[in-house]
GROMACS .gro file of C-alpha atoms in nm:
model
  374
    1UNK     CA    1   4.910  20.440  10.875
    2UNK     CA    2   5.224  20.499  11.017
    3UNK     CA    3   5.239  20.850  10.925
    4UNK     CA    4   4.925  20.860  11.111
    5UNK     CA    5   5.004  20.725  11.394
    6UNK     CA    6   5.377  20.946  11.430
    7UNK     CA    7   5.144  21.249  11.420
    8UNK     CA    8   4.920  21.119  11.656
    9UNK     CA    9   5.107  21.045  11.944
   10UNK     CA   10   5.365  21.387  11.829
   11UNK     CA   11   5.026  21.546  11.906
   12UNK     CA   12   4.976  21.382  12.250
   13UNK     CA   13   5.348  21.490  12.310
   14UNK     CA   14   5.226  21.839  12.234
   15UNK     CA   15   4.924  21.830  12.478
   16UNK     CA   16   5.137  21.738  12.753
   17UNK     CA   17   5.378  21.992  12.710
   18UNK     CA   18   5.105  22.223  12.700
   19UNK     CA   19   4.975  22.085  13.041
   20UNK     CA   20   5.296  22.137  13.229
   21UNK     CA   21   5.290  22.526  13.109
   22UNK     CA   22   5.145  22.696  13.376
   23UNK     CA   23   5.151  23.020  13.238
   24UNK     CA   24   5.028  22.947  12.895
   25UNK     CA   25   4.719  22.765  13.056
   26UNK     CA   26   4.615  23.060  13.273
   27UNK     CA   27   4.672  23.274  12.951
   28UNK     CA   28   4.374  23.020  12.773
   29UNK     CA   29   4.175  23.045  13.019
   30UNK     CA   30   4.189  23.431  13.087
   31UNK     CA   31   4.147  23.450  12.732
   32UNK     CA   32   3.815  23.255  12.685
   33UNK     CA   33   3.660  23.361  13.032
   34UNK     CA   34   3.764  23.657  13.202
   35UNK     CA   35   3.842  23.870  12.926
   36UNK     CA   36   3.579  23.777  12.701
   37UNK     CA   37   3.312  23.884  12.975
   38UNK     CA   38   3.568  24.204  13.026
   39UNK     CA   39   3.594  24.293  12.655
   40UNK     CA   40   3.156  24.243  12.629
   41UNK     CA   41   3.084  24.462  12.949
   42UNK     CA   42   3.311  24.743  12.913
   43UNK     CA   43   3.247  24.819  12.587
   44UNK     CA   44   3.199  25.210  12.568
   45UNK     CA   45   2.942  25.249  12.254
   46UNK     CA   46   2.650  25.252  12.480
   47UNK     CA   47   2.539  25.525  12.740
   48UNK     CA   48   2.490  25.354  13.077
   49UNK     CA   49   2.411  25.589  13.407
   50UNK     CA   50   2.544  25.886  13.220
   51UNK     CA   51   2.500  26.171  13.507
   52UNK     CA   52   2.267  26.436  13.381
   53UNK     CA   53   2.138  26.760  13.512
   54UNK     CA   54   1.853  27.023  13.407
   55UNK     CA   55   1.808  27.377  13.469
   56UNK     CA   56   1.424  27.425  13.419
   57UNK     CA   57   1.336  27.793  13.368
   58UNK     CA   58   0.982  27.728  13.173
   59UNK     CA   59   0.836  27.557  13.447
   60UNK     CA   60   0.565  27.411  13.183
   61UNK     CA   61   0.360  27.085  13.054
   62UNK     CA   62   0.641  27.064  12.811
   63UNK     CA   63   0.950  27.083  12.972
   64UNK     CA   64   0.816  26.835  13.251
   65UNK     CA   65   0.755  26.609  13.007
   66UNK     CA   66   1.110  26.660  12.848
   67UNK     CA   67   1.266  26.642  13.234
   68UNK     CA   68   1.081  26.258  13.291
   69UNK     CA   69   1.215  26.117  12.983
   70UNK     CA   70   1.549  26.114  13.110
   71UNK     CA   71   1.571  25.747  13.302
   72UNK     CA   72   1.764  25.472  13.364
   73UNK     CA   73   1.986  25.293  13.272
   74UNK     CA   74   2.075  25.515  12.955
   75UNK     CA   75   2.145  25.786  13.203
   76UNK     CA   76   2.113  25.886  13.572
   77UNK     CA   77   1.766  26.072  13.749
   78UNK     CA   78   1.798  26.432  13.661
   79UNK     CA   79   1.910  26.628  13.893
   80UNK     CA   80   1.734  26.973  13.889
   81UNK     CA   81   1.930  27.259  13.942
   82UNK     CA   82   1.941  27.621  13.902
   83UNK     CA   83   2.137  27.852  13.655
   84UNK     CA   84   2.384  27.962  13.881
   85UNK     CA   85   2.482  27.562  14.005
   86UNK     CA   86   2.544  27.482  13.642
   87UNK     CA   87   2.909  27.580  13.565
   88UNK     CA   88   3.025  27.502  13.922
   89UNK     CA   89   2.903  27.165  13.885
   90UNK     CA   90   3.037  27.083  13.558
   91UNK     CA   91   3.330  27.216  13.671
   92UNK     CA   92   3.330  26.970  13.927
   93UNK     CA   93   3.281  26.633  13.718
   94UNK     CA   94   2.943  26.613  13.885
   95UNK     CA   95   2.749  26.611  13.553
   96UNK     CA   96   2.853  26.509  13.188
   97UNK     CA   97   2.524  26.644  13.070
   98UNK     CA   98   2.330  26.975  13.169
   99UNK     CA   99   2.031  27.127  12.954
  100UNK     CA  100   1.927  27.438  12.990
  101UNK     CA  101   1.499  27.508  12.888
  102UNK     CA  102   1.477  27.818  12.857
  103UNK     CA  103   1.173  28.073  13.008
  104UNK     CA  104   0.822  28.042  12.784
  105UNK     CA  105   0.952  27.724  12.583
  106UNK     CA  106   0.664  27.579  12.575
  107UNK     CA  107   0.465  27.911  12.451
  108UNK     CA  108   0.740  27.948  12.124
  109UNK     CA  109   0.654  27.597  12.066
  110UNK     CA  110   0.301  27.557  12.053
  111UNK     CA  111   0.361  27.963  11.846
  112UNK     CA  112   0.509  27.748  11.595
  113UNK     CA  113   0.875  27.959  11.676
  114UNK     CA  114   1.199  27.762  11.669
  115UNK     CA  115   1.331  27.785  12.008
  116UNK     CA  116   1.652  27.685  12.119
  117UNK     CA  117   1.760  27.440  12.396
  118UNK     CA  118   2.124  27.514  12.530
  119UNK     CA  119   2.314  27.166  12.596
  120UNK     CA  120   2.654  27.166  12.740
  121UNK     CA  121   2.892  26.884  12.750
  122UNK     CA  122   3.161  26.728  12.913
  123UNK     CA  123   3.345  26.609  12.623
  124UNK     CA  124   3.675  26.485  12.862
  125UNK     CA  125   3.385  26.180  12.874
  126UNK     CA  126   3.469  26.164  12.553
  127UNK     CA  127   3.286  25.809  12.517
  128UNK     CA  128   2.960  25.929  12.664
  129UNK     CA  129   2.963  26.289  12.560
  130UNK     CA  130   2.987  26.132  12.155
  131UNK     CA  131   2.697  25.903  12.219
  132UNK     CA  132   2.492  26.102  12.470
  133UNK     CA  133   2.454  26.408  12.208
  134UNK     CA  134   2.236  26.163  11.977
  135UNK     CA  135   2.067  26.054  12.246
  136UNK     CA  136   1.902  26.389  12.397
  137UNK     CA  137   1.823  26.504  12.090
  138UNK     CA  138   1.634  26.236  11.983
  139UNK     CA  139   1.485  26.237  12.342
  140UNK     CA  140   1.403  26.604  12.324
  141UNK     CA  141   1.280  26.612  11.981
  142UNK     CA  142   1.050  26.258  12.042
  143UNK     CA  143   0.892  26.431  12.381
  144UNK     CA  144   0.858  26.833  12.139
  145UNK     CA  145   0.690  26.656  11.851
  146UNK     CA  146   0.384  26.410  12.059
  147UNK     CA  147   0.338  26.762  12.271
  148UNK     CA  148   0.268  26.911  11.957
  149UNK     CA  149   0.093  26.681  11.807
  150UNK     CA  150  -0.172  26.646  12.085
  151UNK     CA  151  -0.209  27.050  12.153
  152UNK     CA  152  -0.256  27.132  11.798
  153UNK     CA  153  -0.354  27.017  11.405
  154UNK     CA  154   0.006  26.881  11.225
  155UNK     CA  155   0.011  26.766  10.887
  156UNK     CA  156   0.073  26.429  10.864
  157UNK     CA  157   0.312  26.352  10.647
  158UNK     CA  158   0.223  26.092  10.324
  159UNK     CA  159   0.533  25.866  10.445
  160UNK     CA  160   0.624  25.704  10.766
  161UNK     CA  161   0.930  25.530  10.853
  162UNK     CA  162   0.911  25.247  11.039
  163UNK     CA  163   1.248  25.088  11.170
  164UNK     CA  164   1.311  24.772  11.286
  165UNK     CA  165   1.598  24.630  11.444
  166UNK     CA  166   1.731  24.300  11.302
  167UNK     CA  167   1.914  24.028  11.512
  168UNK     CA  168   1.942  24.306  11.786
  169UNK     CA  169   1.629  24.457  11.864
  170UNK     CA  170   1.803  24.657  12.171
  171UNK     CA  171   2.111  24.721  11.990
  172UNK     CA  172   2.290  24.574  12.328
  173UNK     CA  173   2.671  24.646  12.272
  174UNK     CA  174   2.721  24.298  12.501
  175UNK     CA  175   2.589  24.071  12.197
  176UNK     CA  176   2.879  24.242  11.943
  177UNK     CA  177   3.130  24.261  12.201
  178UNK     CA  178   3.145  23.912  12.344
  179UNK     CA  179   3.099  23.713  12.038
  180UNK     CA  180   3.422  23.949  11.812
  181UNK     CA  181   3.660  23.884  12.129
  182UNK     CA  182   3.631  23.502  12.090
  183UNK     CA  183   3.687  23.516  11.785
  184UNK     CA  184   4.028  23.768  11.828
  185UNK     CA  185   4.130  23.505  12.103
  186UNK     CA  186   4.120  23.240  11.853
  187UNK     CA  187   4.312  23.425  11.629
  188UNK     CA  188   4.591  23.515  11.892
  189UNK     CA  189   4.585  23.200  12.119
  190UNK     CA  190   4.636  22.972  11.765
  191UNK     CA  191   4.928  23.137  11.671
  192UNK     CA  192   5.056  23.188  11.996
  193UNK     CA  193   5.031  22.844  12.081
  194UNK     CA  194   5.181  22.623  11.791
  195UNK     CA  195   5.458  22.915  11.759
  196UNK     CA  196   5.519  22.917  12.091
  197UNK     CA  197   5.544  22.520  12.040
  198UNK     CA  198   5.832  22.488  11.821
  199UNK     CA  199   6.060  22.815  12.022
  200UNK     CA  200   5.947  22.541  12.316
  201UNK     CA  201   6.123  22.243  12.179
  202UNK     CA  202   6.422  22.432  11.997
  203UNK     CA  203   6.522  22.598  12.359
  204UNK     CA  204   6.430  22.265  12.536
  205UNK     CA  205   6.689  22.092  12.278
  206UNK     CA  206   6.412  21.821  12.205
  207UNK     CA  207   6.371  21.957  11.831
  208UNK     CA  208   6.728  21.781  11.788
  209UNK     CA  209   6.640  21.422  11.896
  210UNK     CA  210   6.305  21.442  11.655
  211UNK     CA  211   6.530  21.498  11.353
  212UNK     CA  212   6.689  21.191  11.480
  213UNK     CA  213   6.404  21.009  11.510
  214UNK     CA  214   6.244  20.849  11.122
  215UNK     CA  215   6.032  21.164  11.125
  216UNK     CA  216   5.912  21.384  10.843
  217UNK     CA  217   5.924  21.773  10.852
  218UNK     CA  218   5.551  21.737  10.767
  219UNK     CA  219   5.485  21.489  11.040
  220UNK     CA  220   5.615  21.721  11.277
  221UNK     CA  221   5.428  22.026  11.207
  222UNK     CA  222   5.103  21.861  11.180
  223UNK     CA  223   5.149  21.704  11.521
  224UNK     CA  224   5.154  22.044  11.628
  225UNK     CA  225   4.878  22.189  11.413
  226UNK     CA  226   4.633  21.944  11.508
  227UNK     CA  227   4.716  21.953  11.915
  228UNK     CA  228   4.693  22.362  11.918
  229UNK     CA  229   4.373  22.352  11.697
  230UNK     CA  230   4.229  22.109  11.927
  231UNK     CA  231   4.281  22.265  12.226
  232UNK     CA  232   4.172  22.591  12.084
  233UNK     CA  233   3.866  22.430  11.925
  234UNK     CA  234   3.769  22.304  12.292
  235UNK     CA  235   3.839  22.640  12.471
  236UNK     CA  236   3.610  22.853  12.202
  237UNK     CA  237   3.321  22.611  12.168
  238UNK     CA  238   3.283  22.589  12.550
  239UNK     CA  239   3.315  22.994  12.611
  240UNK     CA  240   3.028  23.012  12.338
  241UNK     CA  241   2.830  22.842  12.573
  242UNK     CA  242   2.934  22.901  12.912
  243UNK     CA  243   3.050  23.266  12.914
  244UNK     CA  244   2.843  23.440  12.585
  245UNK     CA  245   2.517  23.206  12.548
  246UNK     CA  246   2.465  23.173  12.970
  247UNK     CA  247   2.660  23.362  13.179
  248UNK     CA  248   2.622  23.696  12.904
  249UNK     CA  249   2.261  23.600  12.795
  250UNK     CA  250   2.366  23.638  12.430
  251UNK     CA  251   2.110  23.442  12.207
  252UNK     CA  252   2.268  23.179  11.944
  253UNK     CA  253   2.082  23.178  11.661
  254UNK     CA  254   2.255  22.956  11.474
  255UNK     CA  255   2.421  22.639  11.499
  256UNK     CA  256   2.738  22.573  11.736
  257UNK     CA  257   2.851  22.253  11.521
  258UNK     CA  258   2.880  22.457  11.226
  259UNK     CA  259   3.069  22.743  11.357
  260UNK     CA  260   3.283  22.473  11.549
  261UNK     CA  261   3.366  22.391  11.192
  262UNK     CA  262   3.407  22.688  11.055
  263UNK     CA  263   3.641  22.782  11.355
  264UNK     CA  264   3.853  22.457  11.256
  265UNK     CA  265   3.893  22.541  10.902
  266UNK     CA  266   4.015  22.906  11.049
  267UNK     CA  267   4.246  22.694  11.268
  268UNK     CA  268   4.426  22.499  10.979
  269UNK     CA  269   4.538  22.863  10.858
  270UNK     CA  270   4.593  23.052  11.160
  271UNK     CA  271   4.823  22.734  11.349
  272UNK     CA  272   5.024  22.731  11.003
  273UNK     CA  273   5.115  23.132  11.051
  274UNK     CA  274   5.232  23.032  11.400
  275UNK     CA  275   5.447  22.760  11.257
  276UNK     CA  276   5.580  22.990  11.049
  277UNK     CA  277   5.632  23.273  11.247
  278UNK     CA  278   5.828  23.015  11.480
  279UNK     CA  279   6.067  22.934  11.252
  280UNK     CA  280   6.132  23.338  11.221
  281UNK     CA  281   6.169  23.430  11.573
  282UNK     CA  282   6.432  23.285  11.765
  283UNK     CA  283   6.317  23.332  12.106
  284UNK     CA  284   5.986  23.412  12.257
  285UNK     CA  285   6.082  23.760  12.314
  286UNK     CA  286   6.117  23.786  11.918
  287UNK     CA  287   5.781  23.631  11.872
  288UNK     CA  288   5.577  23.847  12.099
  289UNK     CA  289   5.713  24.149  11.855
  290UNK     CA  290   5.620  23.970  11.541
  291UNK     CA  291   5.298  23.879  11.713
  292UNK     CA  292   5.236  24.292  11.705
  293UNK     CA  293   5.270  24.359  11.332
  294UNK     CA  294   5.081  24.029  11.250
  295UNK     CA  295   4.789  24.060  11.527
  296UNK     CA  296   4.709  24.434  11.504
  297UNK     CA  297   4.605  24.424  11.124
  298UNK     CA  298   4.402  24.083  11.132
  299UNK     CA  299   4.212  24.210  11.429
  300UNK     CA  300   4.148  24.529  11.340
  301UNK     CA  301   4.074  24.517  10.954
  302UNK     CA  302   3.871  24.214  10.910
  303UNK     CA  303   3.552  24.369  11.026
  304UNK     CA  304   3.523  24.262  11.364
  305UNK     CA  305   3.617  24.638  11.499
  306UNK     CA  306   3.468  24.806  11.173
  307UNK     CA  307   3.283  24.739  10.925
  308UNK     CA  308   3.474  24.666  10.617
  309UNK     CA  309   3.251  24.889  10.386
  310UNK     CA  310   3.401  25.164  10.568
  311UNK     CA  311   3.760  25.091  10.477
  312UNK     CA  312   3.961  25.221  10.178
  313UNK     CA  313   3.868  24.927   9.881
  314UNK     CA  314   4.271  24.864   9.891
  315UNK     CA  315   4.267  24.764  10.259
  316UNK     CA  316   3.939  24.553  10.149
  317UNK     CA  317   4.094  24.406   9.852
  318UNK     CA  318   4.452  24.292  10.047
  319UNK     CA  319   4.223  24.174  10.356
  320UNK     CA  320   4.051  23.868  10.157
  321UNK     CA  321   4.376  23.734  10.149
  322UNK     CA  322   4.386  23.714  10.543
  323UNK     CA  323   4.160  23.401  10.745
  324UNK     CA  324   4.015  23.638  10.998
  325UNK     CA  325   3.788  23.846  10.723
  326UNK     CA  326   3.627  23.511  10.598
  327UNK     CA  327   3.570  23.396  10.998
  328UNK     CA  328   3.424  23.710  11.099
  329UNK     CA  329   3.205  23.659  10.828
  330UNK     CA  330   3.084  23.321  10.901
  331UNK     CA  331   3.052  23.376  11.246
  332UNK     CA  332   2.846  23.683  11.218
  333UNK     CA  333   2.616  23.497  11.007
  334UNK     CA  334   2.620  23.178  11.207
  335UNK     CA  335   2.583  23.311  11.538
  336UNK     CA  336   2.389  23.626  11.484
  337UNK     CA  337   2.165  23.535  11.139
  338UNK     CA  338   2.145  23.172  11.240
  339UNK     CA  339   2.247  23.130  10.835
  340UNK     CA  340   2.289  22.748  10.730
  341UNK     CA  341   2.579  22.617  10.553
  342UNK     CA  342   2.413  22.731  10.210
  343UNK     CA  343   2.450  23.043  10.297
  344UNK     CA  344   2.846  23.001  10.477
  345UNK     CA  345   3.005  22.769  10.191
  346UNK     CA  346   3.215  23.092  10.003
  347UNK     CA  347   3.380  23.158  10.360
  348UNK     CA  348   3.442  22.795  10.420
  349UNK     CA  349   3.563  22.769  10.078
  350UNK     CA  350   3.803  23.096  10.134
  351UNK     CA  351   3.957  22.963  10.467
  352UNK     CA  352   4.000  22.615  10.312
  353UNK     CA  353   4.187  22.770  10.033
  354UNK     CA  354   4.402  23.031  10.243
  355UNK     CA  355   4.476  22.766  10.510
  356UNK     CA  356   4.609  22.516  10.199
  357UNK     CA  357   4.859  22.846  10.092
  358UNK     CA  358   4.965  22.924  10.460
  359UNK     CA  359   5.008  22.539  10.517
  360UNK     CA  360   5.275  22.498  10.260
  361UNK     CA  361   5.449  22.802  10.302
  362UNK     CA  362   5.507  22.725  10.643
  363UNK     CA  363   5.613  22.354  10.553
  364UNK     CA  364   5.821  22.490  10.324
  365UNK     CA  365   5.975  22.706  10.585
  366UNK     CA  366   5.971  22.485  10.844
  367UNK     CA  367   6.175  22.200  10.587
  368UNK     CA  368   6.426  22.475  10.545
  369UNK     CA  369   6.486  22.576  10.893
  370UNK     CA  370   6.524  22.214  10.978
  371UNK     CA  371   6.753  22.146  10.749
  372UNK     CA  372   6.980  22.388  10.840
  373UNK     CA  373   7.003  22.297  11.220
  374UNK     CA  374   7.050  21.922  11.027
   0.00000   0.00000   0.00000
């Protein structure tokens, strides 16, 4: 009980140390408001109001047709233009797109010839000339093929593929976006904080009147583990609700209790790398460079910017050993899938088990360090 109680009201010590920081508030908050609604809009995957323009030399059923497909908001009105405006005004950054129909397109078409379209690009829009080149074709070849079919006989072919999208019917780059950046501010803002913690009290000089105090190493550290993960907890849970369910529009599927869980479990691994990386760096100047080497990888290779299967198996195999591939995981599947716990319980298991490791390395650590300021 009295163990207990020492970590309790260490925590409370924590939290209001963590309330006079000015700076490291506003950095929460940006982190779970601002720049999760940031990260979600402004991600560049989909084509939004790309400008587009279309030098019609046919003049026919079919190339009208092909013209009107082009709307909003994947990309702008056309704007129709002759061959002779078409260099100048890509030249000019007035158009990332321009398609050229060539004269009697329509008449090769319905000849059963192979014309060809001419599309040129912008490619220094390097995110919308990658996308947009799908995009038209698909457009071009949708509008070519029901022309076809309703001016002349086509075989009809003894399969049809019928796709259907799962989870995200619209494949809206907002639903992705906002839900992976909570989950990389949990990962930052939990290390940040409970390292940030301990460089706090040994440049304060209060770390030295705890070790005089009947106070275990373990005592300590959890104090600070369980303050951090709470606030952290608190922040994530209400920008789930408040910034990706309402003010983004992204549909939960799942349950928020459950991946308030999961994100603790996360939490008891993630605060015990920012104890230990506290008891590395020496200032916080040192720990925002170890924060680099240790950040970069866990954000960037457990699957919330790429899909794992697309990694070398090595990279795949070494990344089970990190928290953040078992959280993206469980998150995905919670907040996306709606999946229950009997679907969740290996990546629970797997962040129980990796937060046990990381917890006694850093106590280990943290015993050491303390004994040799003792």
């Amino acid at each position: 009980m009295r163990t207990l109680l020492n970590i309790f009201h260490l925590g409370i010590k924590e939290l209001r140390g963590l309330g006079r920081d000015t700076l490291m508030l506003v950095l929460i908050v940006y982190s779970f408001s601002f720049q999760v609604y940031v990260a979600a809009t402004g991600l560049p995957e989909a084509m939004h109001k790309a400008p587009i323009a279309i030098v019609d030399e046919d003049h026919s059923q079919l190339s009208t047709r092909i013209i009107n497909a082009f709307y909003p908001p994947h990309f702008l009105p056309p704007a129709i233009i002759d061959y002779q405006a078409m260099d100048p005004g890509m030249d000019a950054g007035l158009y990332t797109f321009v398609l050229d129909i060539p004269p009697n397109f329509q008449r090769d078409v319905l000849a059963g010839r192979q014309p060809a379209i001419q599309l040129n690009i912008d490619a220094t829009r390097m995110s919308q000339a990658f996308i947009g080149n799908s995009y038209i074709q698909n457009i071009i070849n949708g509008e070519v093929a029901d022309f076809v079919e309703g001016q002349r006989t086509v075989a009809t072919l003894p399969v049809e593929l019928e796709v259907r999208m799962r989870f995200n019917p619209n494949l809206t780059s907002t639903w992705f976006g906002s839900v992976m950046q909570v989950i990389n501010s949990v990962t930052m803002l939990s290390i940040i904080l409970t390292g940030a913690a301990l460089i706090r009290e040994r440049e304060h000089g209060t770390l030295e009147h705890l070790l005089v105090m009947p106070l275990t190493p373990f005592e300590i550290m959890m104090s600070k583990v369980w303050s951090m993960g709470l606030v952290v907890v608190v922040v994530a849970t209400a920008s789930v609700i408040f910034v990706v369910q309402r003010a983004l529009g992204v549909p939960i599927e799942g349950s928020i209790v459950l991946f308030v869980l999961g994100t603790a479990l996360h939490l008891f691994a993630t605060t015990s790398m920012g104890i230990f990386l506290g008891t590395v760096a020496r200032s916080m100047p040192q720990m925002g460079l170890l924060m680099i080497i240790v950040l970069l990888p866990l954000q960037m290779l457990s699957g919330s910017t790429t899909p794992r299967e697309s990694m070398p198996q090595l990279v795949q195999t070494i990344m089970l050993a990190a928290p953040t591939t078992h959280f993206v995981a469980l998150a995905q599947a919670i907040l996306y899938r709606g999946a229950g716990f009997g679907i969740v319980w290996p990546q629970f298991l797997a962040l129980l088990g990796i937060g046990g490791v990381f917890f006694a390395l850093a106590l280990a650590r943290f015993r050491r360090a303390i004994g040799s300021m003792a």
